[in-house]
Amino acid sequence: MGKAINPLQVRGQDEGAAIQGLGHTLMEHYIFDESGRIKNLGAIDYRIPTSMDLPLDLQSDVIENADGPGPYGAKGMSEGALLCVAAAVA
């Protein structure tokens, strides 16, 4: 990942991605009617995780390697934790 300039922000990004992955894996799906139209397009019908659906304790560790192309070895990071959630749940 490079050097974490703000480790708390990196953890928050990882935890948010993990929560988004839980939503993709366990809750979010389209429901189609007989003509192929999506029935659950609204915020009321399309389920996403809320605070009541989340684990009480979520652990995220930051492992740095200072190998990034940016200043001080920094490197941009985003939703890396999103990719492994479906496999972990399966």
Coordinates of N, CA and C in Angstrom, one line a residue, residues 12-47:
G12 N -10.3 3.6 8.1 CA -11.7 3.9 7.8 C -12.1 3.6 6.4
Q13 N -11.2 3.8 5.5 CA -11.5 3.4 4.1 C -11.6 1.9 4.0
D14 N -10.7 1.1 4.6 CA -10.8 -0.3 4.6 C -12.1 -0.8 5.2
E15 N -12.5 -0.3 6.4 CA -13.7 -0.7 7.1 C -14.9 -0.4 6.2
G16 N -14.9 0.8 5.6 CA -16.0 1.2 4.7 C -16.2 0.2 3.5
A17 N -15.0 -0.1 3.0 CA -15.0 -1.1 1.8 C -15.5 -2.5 2.3
A18 N -15.1 -2.9 3.5 CA -15.6 -4.2 4.0 C -17.1 -4.2 4.2
I19 N -17.6 -3.1 4.7 CA -19.1 -3.0 4.9 C -19.8 -2.9 3.5
Q20 N -19.2 -2.2 2.6 CA -19.8 -2.2 1.2 C -19.8 -3.6 0.6
G21 N -18.7 -4.3 0.8 CA -18.6 -5.7 0.4 C -19.7 -6.6 1.0
L22 N -20.0 -6.4 2.3 CA -21.0 -7.2 2.9 C -22.4 -6.9 2.3
G23 N -22.6 -5.6 2.0 CA -23.9 -5.3 1.3 C -24.0 -5.9 -0.1
H24 N -22.9 -5.9 -0.9 CA -22.9 -6.5 -2.2 C -23.2 -8.0 -2.1
T25 N -22.5 -8.6 -1.1 CA -22.6 -10.1 -1.0 C -23.9 -10.6 -0.4
L26 N -24.4 -9.9 0.6 CA -25.5 -10.5 1.4 C -26.9 -9.8 1.2
M27 N -26.9 -8.6 0.7 CA -28.2 -7.9 0.8 C -28.6 -7.3 -0.6
E28 N -27.7 -6.8 -1.3 CA -28.0 -6.0 -2.5 C -28.3 -6.9 -3.7
H29 N -29.5 -6.9 -4.2 CA -29.9 -7.6 -5.4 C -31.1 -6.9 -6.1
Y30 N -31.2 -7.0 -7.4 CA -32.3 -6.5 -8.1 C -33.4 -7.5 -8.2
I31 N -34.6 -7.0 -8.1 CA -35.8 -7.8 -8.3 C -36.5 -7.3 -9.6
F32 N -36.7 -8.3 -10.5 CA -37.3 -7.9 -11.8 C -38.8 -8.4 -11.9
D33 N -39.6 -7.6 -12.6 CA -41.0 -8.0 -12.8 C -41.0 -8.9 -14.1
E34 N -42.2 -9.3 -14.5 CA -42.4 -10.2 -15.6 C -41.8 -9.6 -16.9
S35 N -41.9 -8.3 -17.1 CA -41.4 -7.6 -18.3 C -39.9 -7.3 -18.3
G36 N -39.2 -7.6 -17.2 CA -37.8 -7.4 -17.1 C -37.4 -6.1 -16.5
R37 N -38.4 -5.3 -16.0 CA -38.1 -4.1 -15.4 C -37.7 -4.3 -13.9
I38 N -36.8 -3.4 -13.4 CA -36.4 -3.5 -12.0 C -37.5 -3.0 -11.1
K39 N -37.9 -3.8 -10.1 CA -38.9 -3.4 -9.2 C -38.4 -2.6 -8.0
N40 N -37.2 -2.9 -7.6 CA -36.7 -2.2 -6.4 C -35.6 -1.2 -6.7
L41 N -36.0 -0.2 -7.4 CA -35.1 0.9 -7.7 C -35.0 2.0 -6.6
G42 N -35.9 2.0 -5.7 CA -35.9 3.1 -4.7 C -35.1 2.8 -3.5
A43 N -34.9 3.8 -2.7 CA -34.1 3.6 -1.4 C -34.9 2.8 -0.4
I44 N -36.2 2.7 -0.5 CA -37.0 1.9 0.5 C -36.9 0.4 0.1
D45 N -36.8 0.1 -1.2 CA -36.9 -1.3 -1.6 C -35.5 -2.0 -1.8
Y46 N -34.5 -1.2 -2.0 CA -33.2 -1.7 -2.3 C -32.4 -1.7 -1.0
R47 N -32.1 -2.9 -0.5 CA -31.5 -3.0 0.9 C -30.0 -2.8 0.8

